[in-house]
mmCIF file of N, CA and C in Angstrom:
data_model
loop_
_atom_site.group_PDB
_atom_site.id
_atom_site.type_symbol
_atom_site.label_atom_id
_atom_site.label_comp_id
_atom_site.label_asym_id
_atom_site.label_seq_id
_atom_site.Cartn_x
_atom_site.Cartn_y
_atom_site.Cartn_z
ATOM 1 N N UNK I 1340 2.860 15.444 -7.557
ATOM 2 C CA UNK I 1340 1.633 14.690 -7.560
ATOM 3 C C UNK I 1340 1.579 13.839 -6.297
ATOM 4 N N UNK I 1341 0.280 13.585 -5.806
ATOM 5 C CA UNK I 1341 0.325 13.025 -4.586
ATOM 6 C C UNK I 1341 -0.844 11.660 -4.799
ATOM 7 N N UNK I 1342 -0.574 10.564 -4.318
ATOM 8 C CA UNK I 1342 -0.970 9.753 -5.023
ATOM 9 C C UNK I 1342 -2.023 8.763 -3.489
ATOM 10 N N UNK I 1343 -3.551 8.924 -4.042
ATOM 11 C CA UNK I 1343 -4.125 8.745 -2.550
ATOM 12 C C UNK I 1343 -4.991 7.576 -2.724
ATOM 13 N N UNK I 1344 -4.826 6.620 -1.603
ATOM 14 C CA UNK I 1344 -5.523 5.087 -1.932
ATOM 15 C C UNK I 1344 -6.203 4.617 -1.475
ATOM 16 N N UNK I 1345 -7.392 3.797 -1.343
ATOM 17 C CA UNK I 1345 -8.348 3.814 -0.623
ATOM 18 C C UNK I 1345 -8.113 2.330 0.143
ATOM 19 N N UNK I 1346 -8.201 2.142 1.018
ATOM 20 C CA UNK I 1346 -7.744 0.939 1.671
ATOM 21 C C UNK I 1346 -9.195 -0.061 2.105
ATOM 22 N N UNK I 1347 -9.220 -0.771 1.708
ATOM 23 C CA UNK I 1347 -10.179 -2.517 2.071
ATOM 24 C C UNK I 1347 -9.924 -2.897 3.422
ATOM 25 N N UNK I 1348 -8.192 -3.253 3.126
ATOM 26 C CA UNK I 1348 -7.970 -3.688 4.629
ATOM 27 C C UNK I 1348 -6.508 -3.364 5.180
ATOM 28 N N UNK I 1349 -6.389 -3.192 6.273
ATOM 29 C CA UNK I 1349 -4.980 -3.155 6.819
ATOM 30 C C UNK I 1349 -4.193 -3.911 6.348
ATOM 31 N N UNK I 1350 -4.673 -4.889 5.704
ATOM 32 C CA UNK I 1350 -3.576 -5.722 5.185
ATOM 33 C C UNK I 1350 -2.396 -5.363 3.491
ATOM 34 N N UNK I 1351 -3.084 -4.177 3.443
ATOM 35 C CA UNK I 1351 -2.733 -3.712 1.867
ATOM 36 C C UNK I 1351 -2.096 -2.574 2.184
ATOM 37 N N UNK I 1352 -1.847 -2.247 3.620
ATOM 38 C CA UNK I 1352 -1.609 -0.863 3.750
ATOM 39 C C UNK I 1352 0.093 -0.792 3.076
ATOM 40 N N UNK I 1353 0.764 -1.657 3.457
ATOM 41 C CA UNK I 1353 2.615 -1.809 3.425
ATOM 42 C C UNK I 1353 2.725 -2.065 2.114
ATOM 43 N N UNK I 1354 2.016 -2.825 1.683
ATOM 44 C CA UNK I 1354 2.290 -2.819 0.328
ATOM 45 C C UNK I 1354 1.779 -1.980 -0.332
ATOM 46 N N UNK I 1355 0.829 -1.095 -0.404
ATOM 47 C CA UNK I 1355 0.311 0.120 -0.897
ATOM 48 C C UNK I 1355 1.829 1.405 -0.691
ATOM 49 N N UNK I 1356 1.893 1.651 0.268
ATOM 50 C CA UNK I 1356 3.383 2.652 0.985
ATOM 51 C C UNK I 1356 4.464 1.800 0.017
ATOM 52 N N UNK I 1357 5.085 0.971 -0.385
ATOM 53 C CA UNK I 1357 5.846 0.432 -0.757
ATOM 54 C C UNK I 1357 5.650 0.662 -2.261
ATOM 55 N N UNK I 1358 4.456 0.753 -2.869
ATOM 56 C CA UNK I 1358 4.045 0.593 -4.367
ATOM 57 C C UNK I 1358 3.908 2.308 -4.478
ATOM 58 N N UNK I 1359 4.207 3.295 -3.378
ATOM 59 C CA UNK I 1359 4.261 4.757 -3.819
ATOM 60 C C UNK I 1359 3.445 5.649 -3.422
ATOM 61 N N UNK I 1360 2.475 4.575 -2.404
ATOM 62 C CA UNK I 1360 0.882 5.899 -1.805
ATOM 63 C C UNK I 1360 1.676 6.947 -0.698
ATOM 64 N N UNK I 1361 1.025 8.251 -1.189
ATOM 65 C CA UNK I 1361 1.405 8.973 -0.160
ATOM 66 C C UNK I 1361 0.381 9.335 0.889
ATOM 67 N N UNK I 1362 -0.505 8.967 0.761
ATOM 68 C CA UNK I 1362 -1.632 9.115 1.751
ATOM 69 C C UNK I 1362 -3.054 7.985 1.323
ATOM 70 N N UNK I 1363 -3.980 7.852 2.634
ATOM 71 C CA UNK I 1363 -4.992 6.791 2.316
ATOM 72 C C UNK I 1363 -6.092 7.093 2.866
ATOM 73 N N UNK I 1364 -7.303 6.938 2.477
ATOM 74 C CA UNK I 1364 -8.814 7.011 3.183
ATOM 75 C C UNK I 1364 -9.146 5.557 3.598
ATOM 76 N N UNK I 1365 -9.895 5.381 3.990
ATOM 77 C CA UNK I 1365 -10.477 4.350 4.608
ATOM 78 C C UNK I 1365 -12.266 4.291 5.228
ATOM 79 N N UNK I 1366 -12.845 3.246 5.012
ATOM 80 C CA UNK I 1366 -13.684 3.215 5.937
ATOM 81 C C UNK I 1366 -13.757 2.453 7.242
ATOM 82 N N UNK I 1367 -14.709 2.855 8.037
ATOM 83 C CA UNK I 1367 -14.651 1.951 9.150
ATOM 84 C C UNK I 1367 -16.230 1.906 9.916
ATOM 85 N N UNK I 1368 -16.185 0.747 9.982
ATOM 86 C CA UNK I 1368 -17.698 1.031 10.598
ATOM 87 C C UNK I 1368 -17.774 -0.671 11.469
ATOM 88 N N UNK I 1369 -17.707 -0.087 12.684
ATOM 89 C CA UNK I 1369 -18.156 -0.564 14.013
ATOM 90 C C UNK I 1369 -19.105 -1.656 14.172
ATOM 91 N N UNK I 1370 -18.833 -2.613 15.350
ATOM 92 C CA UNK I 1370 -19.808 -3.536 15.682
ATOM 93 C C UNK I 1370 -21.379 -3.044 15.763
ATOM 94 N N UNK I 1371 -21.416 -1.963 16.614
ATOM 95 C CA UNK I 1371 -22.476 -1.327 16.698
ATOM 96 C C UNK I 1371 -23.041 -0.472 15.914
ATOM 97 N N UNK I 1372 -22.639 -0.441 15.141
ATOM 98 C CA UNK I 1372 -23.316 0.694 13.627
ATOM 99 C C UNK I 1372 -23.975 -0.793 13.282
ATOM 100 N N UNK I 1373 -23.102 -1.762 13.058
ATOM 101 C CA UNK I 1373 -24.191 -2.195 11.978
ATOM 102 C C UNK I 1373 -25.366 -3.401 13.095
ATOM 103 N N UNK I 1374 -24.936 -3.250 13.739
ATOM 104 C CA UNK I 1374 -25.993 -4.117 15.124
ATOM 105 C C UNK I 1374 -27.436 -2.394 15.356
ATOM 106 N N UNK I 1375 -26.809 -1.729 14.788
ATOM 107 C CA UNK I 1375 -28.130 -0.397 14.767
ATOM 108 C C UNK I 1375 -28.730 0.232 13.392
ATOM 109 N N UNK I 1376 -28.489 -1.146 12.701
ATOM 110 C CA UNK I 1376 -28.962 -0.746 11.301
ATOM 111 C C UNK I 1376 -28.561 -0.232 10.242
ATOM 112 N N UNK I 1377 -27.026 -0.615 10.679
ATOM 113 C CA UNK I 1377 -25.655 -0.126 9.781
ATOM 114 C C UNK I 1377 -26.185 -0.364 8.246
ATOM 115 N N UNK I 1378 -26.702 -1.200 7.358
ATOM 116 C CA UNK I 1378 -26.634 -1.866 6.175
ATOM 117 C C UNK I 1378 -27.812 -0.682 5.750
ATOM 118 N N UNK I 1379 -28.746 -0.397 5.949
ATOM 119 C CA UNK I 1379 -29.787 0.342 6.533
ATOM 120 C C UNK I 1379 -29.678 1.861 6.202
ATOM 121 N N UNK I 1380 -28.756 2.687 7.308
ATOM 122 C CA UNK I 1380 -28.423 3.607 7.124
ATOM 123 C C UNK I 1380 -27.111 3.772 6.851
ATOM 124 N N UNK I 1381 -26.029 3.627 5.853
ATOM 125 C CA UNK I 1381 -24.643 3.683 5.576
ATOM 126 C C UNK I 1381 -24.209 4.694 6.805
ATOM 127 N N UNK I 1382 -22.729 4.461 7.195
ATOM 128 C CA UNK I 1382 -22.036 5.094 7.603
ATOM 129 C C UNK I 1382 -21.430 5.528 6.529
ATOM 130 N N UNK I 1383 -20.616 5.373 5.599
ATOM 131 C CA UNK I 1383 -19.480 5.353 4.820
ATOM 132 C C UNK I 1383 -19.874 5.312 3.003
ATOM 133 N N UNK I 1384 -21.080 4.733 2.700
ATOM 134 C CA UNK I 1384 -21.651 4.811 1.641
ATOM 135 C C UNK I 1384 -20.903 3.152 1.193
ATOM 136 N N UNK I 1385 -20.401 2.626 1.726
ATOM 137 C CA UNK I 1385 -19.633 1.545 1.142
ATOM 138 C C UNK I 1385 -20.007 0.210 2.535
ATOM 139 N N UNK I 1386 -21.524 -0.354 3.171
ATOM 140 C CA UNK I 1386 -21.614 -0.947 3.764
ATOM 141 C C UNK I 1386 -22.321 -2.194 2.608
ATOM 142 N N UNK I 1387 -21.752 -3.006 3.040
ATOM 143 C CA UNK I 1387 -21.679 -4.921 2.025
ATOM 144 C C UNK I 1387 -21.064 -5.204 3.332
ATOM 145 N N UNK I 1388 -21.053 -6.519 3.557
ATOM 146 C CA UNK I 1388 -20.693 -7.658 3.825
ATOM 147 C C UNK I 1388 -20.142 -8.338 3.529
ATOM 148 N N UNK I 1389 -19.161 -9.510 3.805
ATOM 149 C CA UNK I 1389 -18.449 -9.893 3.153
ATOM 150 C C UNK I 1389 -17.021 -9.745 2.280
ATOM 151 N N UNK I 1390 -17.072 -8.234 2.306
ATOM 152 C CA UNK I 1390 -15.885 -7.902 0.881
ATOM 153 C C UNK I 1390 -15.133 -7.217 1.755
ATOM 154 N N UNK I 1391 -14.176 -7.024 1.233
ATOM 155 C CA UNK I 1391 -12.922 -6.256 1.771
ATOM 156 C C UNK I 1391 -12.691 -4.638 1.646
ATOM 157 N N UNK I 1392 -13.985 -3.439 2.101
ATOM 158 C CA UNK I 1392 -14.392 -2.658 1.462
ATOM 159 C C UNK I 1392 -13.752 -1.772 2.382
ATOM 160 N N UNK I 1393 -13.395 -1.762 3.780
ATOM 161 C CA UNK I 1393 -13.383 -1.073 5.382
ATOM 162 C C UNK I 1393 -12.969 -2.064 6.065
ATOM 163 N N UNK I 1394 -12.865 -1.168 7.051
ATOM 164 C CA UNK I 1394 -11.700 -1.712 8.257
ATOM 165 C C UNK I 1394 -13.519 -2.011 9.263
ATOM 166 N N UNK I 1395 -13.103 -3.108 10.198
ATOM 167 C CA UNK I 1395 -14.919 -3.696 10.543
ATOM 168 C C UNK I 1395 -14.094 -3.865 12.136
ATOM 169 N N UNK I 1396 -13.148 -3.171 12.425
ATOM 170 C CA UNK I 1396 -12.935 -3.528 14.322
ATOM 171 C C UNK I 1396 -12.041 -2.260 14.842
ATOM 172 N N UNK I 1397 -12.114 -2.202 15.812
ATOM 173 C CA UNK I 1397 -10.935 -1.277 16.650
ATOM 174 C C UNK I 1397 -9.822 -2.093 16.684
ATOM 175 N N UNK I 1398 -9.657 -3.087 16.652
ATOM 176 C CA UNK I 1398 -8.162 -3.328 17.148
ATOM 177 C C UNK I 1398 -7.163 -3.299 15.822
ATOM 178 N N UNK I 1399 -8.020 -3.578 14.747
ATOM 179 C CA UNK I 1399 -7.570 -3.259 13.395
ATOM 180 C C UNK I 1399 -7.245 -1.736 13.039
ATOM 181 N N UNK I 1400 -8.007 -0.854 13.752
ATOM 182 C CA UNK I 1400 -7.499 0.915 13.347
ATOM 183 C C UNK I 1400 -6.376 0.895 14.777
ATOM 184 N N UNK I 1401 -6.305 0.219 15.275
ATOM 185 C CA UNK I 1401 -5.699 0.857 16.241
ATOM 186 C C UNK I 1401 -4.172 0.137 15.592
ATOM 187 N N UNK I 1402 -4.081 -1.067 14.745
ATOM 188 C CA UNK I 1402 -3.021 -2.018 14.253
ATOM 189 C C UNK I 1402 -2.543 -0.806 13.221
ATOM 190 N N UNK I 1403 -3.702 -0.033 12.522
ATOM 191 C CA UNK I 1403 -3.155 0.946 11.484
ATOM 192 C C UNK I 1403 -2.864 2.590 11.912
ATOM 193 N N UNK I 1404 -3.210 2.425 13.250
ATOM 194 C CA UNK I 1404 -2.249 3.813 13.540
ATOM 195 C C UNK I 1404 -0.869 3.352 14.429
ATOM 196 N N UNK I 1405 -0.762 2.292 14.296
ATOM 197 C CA UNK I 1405 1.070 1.805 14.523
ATOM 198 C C UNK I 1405 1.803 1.714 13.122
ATOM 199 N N UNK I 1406 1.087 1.532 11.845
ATOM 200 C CA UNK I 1406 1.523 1.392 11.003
ATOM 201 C C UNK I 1406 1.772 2.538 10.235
ATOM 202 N N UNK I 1407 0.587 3.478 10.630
ATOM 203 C CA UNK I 1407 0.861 4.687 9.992
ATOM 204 C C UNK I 1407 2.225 5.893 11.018
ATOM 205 N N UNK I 1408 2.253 5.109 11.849
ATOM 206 C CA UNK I 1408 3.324 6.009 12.916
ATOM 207 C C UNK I 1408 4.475 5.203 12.364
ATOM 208 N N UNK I 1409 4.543 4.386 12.057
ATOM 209 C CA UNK I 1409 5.855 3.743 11.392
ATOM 210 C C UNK I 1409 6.410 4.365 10.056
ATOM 211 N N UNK I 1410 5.257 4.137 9.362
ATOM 212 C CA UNK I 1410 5.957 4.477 7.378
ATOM 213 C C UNK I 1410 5.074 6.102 7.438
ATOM 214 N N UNK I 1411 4.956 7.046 8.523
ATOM 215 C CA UNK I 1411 4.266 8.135 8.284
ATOM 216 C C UNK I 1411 3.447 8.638 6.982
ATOM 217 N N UNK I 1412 2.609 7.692 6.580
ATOM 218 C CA UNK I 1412 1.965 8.105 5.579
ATOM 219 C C UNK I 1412 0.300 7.957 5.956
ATOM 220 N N UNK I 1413 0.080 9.055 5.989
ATOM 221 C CA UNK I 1413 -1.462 9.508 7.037
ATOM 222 C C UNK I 1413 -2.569 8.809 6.526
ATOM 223 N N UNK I 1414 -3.576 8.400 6.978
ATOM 224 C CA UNK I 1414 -5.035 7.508 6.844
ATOM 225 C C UNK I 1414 -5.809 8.412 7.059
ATOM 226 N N UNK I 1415 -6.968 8.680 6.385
ATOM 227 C CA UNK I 1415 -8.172 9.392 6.382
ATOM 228 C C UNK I 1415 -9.223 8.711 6.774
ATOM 229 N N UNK I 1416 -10.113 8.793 7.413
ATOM 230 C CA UNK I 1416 -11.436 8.273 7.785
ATOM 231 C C UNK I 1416 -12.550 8.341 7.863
ATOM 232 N N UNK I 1417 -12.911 7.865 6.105
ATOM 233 C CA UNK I 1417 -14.318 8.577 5.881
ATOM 234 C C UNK I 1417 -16.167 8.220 6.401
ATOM 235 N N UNK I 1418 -16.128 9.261 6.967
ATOM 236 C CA UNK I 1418 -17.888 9.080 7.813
ATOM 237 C C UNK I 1418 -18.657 9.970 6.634
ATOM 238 N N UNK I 1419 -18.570 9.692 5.439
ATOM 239 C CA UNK I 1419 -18.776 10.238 4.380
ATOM 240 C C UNK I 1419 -21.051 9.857 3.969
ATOM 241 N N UNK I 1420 -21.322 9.568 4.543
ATOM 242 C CA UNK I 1420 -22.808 8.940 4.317
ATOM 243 C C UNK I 1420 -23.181 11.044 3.785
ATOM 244 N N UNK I 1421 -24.331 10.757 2.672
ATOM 245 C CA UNK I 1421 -24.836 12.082 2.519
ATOM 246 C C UNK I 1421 -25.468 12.404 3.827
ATOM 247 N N UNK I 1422 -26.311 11.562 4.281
ATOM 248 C CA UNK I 1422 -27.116 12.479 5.629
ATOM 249 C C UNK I 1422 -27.023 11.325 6.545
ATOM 250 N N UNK I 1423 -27.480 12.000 7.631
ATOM 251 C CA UNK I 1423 -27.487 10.440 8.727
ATOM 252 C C UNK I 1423 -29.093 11.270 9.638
ATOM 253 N N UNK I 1424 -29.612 10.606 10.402
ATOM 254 C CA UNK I 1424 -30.614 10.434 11.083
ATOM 255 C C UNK I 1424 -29.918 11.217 13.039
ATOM 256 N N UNK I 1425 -30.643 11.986 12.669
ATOM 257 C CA UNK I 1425 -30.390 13.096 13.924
ATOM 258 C C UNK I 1425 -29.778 12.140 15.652
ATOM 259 N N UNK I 1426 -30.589 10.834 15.736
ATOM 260 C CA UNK I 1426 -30.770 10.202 16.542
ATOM 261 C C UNK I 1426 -29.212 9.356 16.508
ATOM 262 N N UNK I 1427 -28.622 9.193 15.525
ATOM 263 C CA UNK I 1427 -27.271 8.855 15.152
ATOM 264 C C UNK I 1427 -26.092 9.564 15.393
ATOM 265 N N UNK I 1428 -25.973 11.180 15.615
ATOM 266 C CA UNK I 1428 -25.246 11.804 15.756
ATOM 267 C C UNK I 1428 -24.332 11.903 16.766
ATOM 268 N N UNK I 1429 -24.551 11.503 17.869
ATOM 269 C CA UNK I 1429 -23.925 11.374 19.628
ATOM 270 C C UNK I 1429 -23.048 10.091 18.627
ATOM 271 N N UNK I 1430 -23.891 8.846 18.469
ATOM 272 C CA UNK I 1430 -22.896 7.597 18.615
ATOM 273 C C UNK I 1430 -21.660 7.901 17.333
ATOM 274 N N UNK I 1431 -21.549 9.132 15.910
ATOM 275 C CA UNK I 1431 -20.523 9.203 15.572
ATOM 276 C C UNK I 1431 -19.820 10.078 16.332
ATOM 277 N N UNK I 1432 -20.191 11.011 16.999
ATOM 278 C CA UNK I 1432 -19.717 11.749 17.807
ATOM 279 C C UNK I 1432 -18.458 10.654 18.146
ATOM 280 N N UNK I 1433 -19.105 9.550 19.537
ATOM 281 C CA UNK I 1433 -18.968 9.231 20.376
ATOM 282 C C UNK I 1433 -17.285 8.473 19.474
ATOM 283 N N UNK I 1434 -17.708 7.692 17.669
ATOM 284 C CA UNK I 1434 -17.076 6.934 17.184
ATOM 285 C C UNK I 1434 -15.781 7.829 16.928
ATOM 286 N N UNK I 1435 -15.653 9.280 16.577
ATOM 287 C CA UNK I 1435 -14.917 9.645 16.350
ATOM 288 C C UNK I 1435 -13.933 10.180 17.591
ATOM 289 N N UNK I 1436 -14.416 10.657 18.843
ATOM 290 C CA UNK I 1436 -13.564 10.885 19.672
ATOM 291 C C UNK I 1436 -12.748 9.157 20.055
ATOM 292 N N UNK I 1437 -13.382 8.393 19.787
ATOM 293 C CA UNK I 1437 -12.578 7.014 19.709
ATOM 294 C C UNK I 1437 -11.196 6.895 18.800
ATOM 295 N N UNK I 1438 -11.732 7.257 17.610
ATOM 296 C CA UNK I 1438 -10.917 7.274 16.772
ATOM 297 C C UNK I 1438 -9.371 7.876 16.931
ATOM 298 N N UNK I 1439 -9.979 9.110 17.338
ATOM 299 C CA UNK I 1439 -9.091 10.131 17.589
ATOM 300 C C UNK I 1439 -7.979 9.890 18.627
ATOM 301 N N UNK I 1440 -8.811 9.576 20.182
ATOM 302 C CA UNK I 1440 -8.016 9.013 21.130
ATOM 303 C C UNK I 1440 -6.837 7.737 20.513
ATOM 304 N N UNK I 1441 -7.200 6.975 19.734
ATOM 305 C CA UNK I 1441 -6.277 6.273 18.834
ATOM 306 C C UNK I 1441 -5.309 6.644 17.902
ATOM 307 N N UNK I 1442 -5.742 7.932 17.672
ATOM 308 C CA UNK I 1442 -4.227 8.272 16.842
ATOM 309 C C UNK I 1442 -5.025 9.154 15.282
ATOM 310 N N UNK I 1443 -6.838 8.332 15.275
ATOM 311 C CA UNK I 1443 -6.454 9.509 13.880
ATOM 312 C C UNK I 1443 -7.089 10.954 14.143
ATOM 313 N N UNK I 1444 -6.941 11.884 12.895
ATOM 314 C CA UNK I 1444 -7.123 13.332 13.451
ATOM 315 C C UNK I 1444 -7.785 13.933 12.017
ATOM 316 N N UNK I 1445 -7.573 13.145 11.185
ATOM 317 C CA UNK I 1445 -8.419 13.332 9.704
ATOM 318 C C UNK I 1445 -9.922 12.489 9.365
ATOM 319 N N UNK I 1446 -10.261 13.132 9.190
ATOM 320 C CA UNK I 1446 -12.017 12.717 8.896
ATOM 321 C C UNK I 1446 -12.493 13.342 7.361
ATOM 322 N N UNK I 1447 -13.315 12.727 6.491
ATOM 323 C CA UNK I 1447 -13.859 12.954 5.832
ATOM 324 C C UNK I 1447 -15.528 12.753 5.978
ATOM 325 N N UNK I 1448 -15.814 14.397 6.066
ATOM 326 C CA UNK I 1448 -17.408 14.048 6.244
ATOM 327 C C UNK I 1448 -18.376 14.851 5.601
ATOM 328 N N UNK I 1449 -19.626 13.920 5.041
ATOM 329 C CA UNK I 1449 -20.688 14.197 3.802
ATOM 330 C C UNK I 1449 -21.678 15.084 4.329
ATOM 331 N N UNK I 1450 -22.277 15.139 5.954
ATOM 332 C CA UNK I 1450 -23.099 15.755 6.043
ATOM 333 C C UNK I 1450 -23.231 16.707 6.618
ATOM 334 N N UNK I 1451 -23.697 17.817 6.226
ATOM 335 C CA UNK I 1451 -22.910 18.962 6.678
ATOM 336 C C UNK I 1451 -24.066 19.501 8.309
ATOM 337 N N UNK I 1452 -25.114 18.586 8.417
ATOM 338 C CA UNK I 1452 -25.792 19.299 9.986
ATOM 339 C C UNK I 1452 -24.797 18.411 10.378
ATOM 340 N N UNK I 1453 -24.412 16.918 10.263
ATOM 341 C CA UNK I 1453 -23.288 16.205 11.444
ATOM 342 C C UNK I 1453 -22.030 17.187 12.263
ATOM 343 N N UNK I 1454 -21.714 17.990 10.726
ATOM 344 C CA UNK I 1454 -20.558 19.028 11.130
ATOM 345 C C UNK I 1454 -21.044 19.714 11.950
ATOM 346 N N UNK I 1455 -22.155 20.480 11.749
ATOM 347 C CA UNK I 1455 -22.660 21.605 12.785
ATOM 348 C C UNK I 1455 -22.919 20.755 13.918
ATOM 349 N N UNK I 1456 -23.034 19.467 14.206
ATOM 350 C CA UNK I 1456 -23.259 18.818 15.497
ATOM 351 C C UNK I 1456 -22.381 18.699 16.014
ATOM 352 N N UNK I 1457 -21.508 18.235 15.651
ATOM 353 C CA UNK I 1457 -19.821 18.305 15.670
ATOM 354 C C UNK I 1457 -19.056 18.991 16.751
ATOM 355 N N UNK I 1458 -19.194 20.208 16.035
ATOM 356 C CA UNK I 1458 -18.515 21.538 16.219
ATOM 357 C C UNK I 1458 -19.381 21.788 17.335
ATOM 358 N N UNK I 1459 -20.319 22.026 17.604
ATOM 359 C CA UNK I 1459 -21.347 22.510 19.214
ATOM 360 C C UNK I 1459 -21.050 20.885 20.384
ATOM 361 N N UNK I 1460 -20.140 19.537 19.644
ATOM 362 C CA UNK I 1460 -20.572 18.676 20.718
ATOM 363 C C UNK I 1460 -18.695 18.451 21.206
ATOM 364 N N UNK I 1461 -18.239 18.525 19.885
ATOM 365 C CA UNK I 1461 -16.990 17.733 20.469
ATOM 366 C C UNK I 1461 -15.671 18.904 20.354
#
């Protein structure tokens, strides 16, 4: 059995690995998602304010791919929204080759023209 956890914040990650997770999803959504109407149009299906729902900076995914290179237990990163707005597609593009250059290489994603954008952009 493989036991998979959804992470709020980097701060739960060690103690999550320690309590038995073998793997984790996450959200993340950017200064500029929500300065472009993030609340609006979800990235992640999980945009609030305030709560501890996603990871809300780069220097924080970049804190959790040192952590995940440490206790090797892989982070997922879900861009999970059912659809997104055609005009949106470059800037996840743009969010995920970020991502990536940082260390992650797993994505979870809801809409399936994003994929076909995807696949013809990146």
């Amino acid at each position: 059995m493989k036991i998979t956890v959804g992470l709020g914040t980097i701060d739960d990650y060690l103690s999550y690995v320690e309590a038995g997770a073998d793997e984790f999803f996450c959200g993340y959504v950017p200064y500029e998602w929500m300065e472009n109407g993030g609340l609006t149009h979800p990235l992640n299906r999980r945009e609030v304010l305030y709560y501890n729902v996603q990871i809300g900076s780069e220097s924080e995914m970049e804190i959790l791919t040192e952590l995940v290179r440490q206790k090797k237990k892989p982070v997922i990163v879900a861009l999970n929204g059912l659809f997104y707005a055609p005009h949106q597609y470059p800037m996840i593009a743009k969010l995920i080759k970020r991502l990536f250059s940082i260390g992650f290489s797993s994505f979870i994603v809801g809409d399936l023209a994003l994929l076909v954008f995807l696949k013809q952009t990146i």
